[in-house]
PDB file of C-alpha atoms in Angstrom:
ATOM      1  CA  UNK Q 174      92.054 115.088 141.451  1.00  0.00           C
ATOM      2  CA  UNK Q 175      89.348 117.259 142.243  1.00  0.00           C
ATOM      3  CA  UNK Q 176      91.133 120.686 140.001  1.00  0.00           C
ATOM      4  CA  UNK Q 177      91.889 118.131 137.354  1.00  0.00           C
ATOM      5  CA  UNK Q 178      88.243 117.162 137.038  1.00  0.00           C
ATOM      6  CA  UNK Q 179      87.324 120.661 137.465  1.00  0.00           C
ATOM      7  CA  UNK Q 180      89.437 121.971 134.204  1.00  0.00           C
ATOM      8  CA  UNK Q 181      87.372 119.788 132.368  1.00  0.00           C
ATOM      9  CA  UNK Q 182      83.966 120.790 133.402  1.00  0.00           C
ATOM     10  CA  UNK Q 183      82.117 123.245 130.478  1.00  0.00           C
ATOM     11  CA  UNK Q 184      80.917 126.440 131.133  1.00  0.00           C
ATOM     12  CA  UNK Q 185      78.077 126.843 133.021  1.00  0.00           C
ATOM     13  CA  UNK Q 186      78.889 122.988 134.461  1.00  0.00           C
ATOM     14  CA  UNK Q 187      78.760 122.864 138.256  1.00  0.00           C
ATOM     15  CA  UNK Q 188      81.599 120.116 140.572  1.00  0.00           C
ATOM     16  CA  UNK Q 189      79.264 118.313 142.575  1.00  0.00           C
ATOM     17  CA  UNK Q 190      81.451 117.013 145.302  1.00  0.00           C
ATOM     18  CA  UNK Q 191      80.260 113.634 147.390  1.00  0.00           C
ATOM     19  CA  UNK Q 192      80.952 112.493 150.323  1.00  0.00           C
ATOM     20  CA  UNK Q 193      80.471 108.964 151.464  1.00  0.00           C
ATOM     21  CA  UNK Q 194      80.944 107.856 154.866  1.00  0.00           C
ATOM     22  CA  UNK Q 195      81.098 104.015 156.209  1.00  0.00           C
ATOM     23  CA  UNK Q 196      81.120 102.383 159.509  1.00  0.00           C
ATOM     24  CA  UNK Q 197      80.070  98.611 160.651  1.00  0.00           C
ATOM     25  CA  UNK Q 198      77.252  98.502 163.189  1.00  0.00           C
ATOM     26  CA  UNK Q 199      77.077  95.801 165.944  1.00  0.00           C
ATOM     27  CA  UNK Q 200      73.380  94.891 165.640  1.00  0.00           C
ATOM     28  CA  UNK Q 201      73.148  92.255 168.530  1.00  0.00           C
ATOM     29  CA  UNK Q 202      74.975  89.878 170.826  1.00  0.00           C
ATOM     30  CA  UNK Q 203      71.327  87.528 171.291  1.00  0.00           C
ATOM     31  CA  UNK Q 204      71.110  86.487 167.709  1.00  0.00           C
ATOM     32  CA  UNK Q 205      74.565  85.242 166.260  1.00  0.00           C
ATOM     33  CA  UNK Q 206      76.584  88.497 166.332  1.00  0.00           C
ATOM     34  CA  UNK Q 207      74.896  90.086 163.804  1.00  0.00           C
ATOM     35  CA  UNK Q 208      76.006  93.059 161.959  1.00  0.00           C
ATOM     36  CA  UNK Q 209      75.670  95.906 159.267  1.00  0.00           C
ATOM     37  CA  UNK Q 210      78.369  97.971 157.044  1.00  0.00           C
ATOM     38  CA  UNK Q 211      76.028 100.751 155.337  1.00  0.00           C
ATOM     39  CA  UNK Q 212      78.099 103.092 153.322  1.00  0.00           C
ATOM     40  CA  UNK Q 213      76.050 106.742 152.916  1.00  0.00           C
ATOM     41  CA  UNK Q 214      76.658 109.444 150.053  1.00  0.00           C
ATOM     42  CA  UNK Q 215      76.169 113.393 150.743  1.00  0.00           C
ATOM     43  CA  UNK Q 216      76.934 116.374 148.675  1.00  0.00           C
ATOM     44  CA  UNK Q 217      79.430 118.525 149.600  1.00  0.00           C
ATOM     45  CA  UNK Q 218      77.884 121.782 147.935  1.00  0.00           C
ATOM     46  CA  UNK Q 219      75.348 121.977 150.744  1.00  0.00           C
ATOM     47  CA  UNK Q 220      75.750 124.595 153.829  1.00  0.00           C
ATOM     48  CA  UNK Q 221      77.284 122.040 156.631  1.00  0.00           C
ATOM     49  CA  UNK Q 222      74.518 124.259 158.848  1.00  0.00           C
ATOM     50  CA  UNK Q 223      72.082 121.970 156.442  1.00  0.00           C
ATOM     51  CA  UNK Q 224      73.966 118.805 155.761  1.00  0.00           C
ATOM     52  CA  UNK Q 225      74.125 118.245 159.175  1.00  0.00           C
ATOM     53  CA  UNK Q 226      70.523 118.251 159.729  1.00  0.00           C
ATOM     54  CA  UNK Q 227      69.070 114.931 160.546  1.00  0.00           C
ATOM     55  CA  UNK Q 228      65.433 116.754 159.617  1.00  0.00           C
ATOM     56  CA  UNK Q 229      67.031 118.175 155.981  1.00  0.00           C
ATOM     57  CA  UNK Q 230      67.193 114.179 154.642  1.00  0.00           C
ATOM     58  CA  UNK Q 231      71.038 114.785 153.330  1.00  0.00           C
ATOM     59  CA  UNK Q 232      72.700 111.538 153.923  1.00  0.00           C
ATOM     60  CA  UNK Q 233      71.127 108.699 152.141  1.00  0.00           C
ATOM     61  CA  UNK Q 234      72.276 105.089 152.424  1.00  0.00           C
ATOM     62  CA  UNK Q 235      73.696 103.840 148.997  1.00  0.00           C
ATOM     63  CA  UNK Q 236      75.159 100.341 149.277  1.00  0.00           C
ATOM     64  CA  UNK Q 237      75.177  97.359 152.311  1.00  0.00           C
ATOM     65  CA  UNK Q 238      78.874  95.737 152.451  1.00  0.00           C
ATOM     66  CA  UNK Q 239      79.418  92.291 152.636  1.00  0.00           C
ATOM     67  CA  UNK Q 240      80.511  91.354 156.580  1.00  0.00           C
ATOM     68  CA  UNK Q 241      83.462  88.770 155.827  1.00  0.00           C
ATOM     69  CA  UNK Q 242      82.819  85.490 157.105  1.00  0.00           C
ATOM     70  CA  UNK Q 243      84.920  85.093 160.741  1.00  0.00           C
ATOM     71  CA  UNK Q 244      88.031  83.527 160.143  1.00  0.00           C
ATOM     72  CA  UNK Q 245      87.654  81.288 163.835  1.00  0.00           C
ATOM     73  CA  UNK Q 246      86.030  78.789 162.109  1.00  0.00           C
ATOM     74  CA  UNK Q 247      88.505  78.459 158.937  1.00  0.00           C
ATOM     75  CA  UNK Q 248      91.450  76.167 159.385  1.00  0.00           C
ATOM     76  CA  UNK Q 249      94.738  77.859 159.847  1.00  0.00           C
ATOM     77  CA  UNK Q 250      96.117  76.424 155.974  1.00  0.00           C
ATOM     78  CA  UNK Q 251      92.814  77.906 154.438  1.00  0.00           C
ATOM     79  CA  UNK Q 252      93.381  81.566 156.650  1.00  0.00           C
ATOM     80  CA  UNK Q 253      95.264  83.788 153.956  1.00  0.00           C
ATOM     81  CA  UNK Q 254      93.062  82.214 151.239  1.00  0.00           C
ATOM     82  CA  UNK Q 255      90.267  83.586 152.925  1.00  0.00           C
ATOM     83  CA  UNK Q 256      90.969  86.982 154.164  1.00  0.00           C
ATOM     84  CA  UNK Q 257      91.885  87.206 149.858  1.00  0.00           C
ATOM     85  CA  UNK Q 258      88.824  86.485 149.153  1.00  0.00           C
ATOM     86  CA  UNK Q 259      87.231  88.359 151.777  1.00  0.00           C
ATOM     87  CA  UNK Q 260      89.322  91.990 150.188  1.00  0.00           C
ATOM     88  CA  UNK Q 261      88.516  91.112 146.502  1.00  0.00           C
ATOM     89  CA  UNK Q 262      84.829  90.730 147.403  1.00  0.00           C
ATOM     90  CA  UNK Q 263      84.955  93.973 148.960  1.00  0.00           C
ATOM     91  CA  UNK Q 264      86.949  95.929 146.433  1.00  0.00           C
ATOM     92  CA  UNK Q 265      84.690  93.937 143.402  1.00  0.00           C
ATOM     93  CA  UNK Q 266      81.412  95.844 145.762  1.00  0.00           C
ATOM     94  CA  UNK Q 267      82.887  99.018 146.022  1.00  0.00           C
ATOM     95  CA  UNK Q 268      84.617  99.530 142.349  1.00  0.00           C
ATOM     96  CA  UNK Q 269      80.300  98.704 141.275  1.00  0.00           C
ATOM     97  CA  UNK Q 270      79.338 101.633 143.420  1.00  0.00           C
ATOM     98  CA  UNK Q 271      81.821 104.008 142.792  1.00  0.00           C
ATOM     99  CA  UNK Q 272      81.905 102.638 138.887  1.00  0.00           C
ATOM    100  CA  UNK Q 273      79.710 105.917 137.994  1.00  0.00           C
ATOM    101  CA  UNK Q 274      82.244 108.404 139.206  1.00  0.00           C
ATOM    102  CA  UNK Q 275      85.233 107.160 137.756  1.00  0.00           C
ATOM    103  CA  UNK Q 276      87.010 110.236 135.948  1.00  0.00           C
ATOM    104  CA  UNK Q 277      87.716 110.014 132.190  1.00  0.00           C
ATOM    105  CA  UNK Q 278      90.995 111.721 130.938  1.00  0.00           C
ATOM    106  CA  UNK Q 279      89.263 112.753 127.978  1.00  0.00           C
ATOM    107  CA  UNK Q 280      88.110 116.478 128.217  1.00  0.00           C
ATOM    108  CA  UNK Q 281      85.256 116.156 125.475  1.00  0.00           C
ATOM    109  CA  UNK Q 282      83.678 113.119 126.731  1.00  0.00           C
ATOM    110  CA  UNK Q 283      79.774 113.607 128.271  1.00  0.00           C
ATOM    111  CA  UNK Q 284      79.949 110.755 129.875  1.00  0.00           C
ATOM    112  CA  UNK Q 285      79.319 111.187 133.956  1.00  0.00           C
ATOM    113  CA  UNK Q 286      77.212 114.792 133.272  1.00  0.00           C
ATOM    114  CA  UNK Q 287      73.801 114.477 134.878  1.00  0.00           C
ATOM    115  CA  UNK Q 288      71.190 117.543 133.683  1.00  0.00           C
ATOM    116  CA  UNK Q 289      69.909 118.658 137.002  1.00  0.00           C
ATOM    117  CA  UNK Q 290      67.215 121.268 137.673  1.00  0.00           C
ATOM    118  CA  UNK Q 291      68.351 123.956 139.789  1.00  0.00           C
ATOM    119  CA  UNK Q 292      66.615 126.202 142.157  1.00  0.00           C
ATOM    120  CA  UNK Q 293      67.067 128.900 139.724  1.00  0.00           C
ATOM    121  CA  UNK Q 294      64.349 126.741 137.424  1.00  0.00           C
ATOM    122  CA  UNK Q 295      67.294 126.002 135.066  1.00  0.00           C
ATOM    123  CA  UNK Q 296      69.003 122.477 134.211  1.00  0.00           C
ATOM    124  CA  UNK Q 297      72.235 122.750 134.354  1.00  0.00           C
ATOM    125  CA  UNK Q 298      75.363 119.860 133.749  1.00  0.00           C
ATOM    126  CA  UNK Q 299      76.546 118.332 136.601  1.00  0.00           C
ATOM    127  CA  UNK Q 300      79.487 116.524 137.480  1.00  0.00           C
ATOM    128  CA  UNK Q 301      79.810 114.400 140.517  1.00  0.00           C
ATOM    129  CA  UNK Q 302      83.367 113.351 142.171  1.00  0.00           C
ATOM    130  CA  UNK Q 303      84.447 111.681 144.970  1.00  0.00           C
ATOM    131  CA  UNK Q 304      85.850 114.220 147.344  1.00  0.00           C
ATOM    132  CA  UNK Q 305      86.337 112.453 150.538  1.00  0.00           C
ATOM    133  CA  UNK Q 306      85.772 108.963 152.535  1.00  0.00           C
ATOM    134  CA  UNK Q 307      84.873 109.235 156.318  1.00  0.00           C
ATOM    135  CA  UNK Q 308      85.338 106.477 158.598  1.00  0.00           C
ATOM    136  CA  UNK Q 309      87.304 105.512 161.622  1.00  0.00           C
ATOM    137  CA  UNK Q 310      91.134 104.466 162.101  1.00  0.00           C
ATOM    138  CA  UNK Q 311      89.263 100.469 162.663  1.00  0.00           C
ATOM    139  CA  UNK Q 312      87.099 100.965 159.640  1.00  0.00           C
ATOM    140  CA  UNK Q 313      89.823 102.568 157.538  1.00  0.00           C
ATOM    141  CA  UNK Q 314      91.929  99.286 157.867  1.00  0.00           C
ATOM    142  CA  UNK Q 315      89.389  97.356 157.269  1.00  0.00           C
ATOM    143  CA  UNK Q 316      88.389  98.856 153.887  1.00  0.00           C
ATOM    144  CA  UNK Q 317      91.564  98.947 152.739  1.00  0.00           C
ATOM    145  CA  UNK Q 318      93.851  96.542 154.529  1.00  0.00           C
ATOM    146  CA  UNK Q 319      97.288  98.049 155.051  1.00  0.00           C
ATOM    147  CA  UNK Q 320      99.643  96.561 156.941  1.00  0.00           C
ATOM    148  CA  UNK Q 321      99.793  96.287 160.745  1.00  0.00           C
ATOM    149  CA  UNK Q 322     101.955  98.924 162.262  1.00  0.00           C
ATOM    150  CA  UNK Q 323     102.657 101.110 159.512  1.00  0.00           C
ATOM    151  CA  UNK Q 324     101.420 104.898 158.630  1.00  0.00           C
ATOM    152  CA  UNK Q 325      98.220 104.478 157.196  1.00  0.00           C
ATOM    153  CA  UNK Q 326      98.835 106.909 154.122  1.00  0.00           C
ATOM    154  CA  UNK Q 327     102.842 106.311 152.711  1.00  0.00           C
ATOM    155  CA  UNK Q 328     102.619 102.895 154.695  1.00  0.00           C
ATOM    156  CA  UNK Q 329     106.254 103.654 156.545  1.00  0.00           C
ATOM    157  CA  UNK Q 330     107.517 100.709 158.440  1.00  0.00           C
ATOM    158  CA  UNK Q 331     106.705 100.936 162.282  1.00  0.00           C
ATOM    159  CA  UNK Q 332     110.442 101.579 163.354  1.00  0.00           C
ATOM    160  CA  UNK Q 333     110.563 104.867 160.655  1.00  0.00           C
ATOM    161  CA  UNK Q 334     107.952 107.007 162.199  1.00  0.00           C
ATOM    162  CA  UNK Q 335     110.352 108.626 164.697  1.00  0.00           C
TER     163      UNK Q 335
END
């Protein structure tokens, strides 16, 4: 994806890589199990010496996921009605953030380009991508909701993994 998106870029243009990482935080026990799912957004042109500087400011917050309702309190006939719902509210949230940064196979179009000033004191075109997701094996499932006991990236049935 990322060389396809990079033989379109103009010269002059610079790939701006992002990075967006997820995980759900438990926020307390005391006041009905409370919780968070922040999704963050860094650039993956920076030094990792810098982007992994709390003081440098590189990871900003860019979206709160829904927490699906618990499913103890749904009746069993109502279960897999629910857990749908639960994915396509998710997936409707995340295709809205990541809307911006969807790659068009057409070569000429401008849209997606930001004009950025550089350090240099020149604007220059810009092209962000999504490069990578970071989250945990938990989080991972829960984002997108493969089956249960199968390879999480050609989803191979439990008894083929050797």
């Amino acid at each position: 994806m990322l060389i396809e998106v990079k033989a379109t870029l103009r010269l002059g243009d610079t790939l701006v890589p992002l990075i967006f990482m997820s995980d759900g935080i438990h926020l307390s026990n005391f006041a009905g199990d409370n919780k968070e799912w922040p999704v963050y957004m860094t650039i993956g042109n920076l030094c990792s010496k810098i982007r992994q500087m709390p003081t440098a400011h590189t990871v900003v917050m860019v979206a709160l996921l829904p927490i699906p309702i618990k499913n103890s309190n749904i009746p069993q006939k109502r279960l897999g009605e629910q857990r749908q719902t639960n994915r396509e509210v998710l997936n409707e949230v995340l295709r809205r953030v990541l809307q911006p940064l969807t790659f068009k196979q057409n070569p000429n179009a401008e849209s997606g380009y930001y004009n950025v000033l550089c350090a240099d004191g020149n604007f220059r075109g810009c092209k962000p991508v999504l490069a990578a997701w970071l989250a945990d094996c938990p989080e991972y499932s829960d984002l997108h909701h493969p089956e249960r006991h199968v390879c999480f990236w050609c989803e191979c049935p439990k008894n083929e993994l050797g």
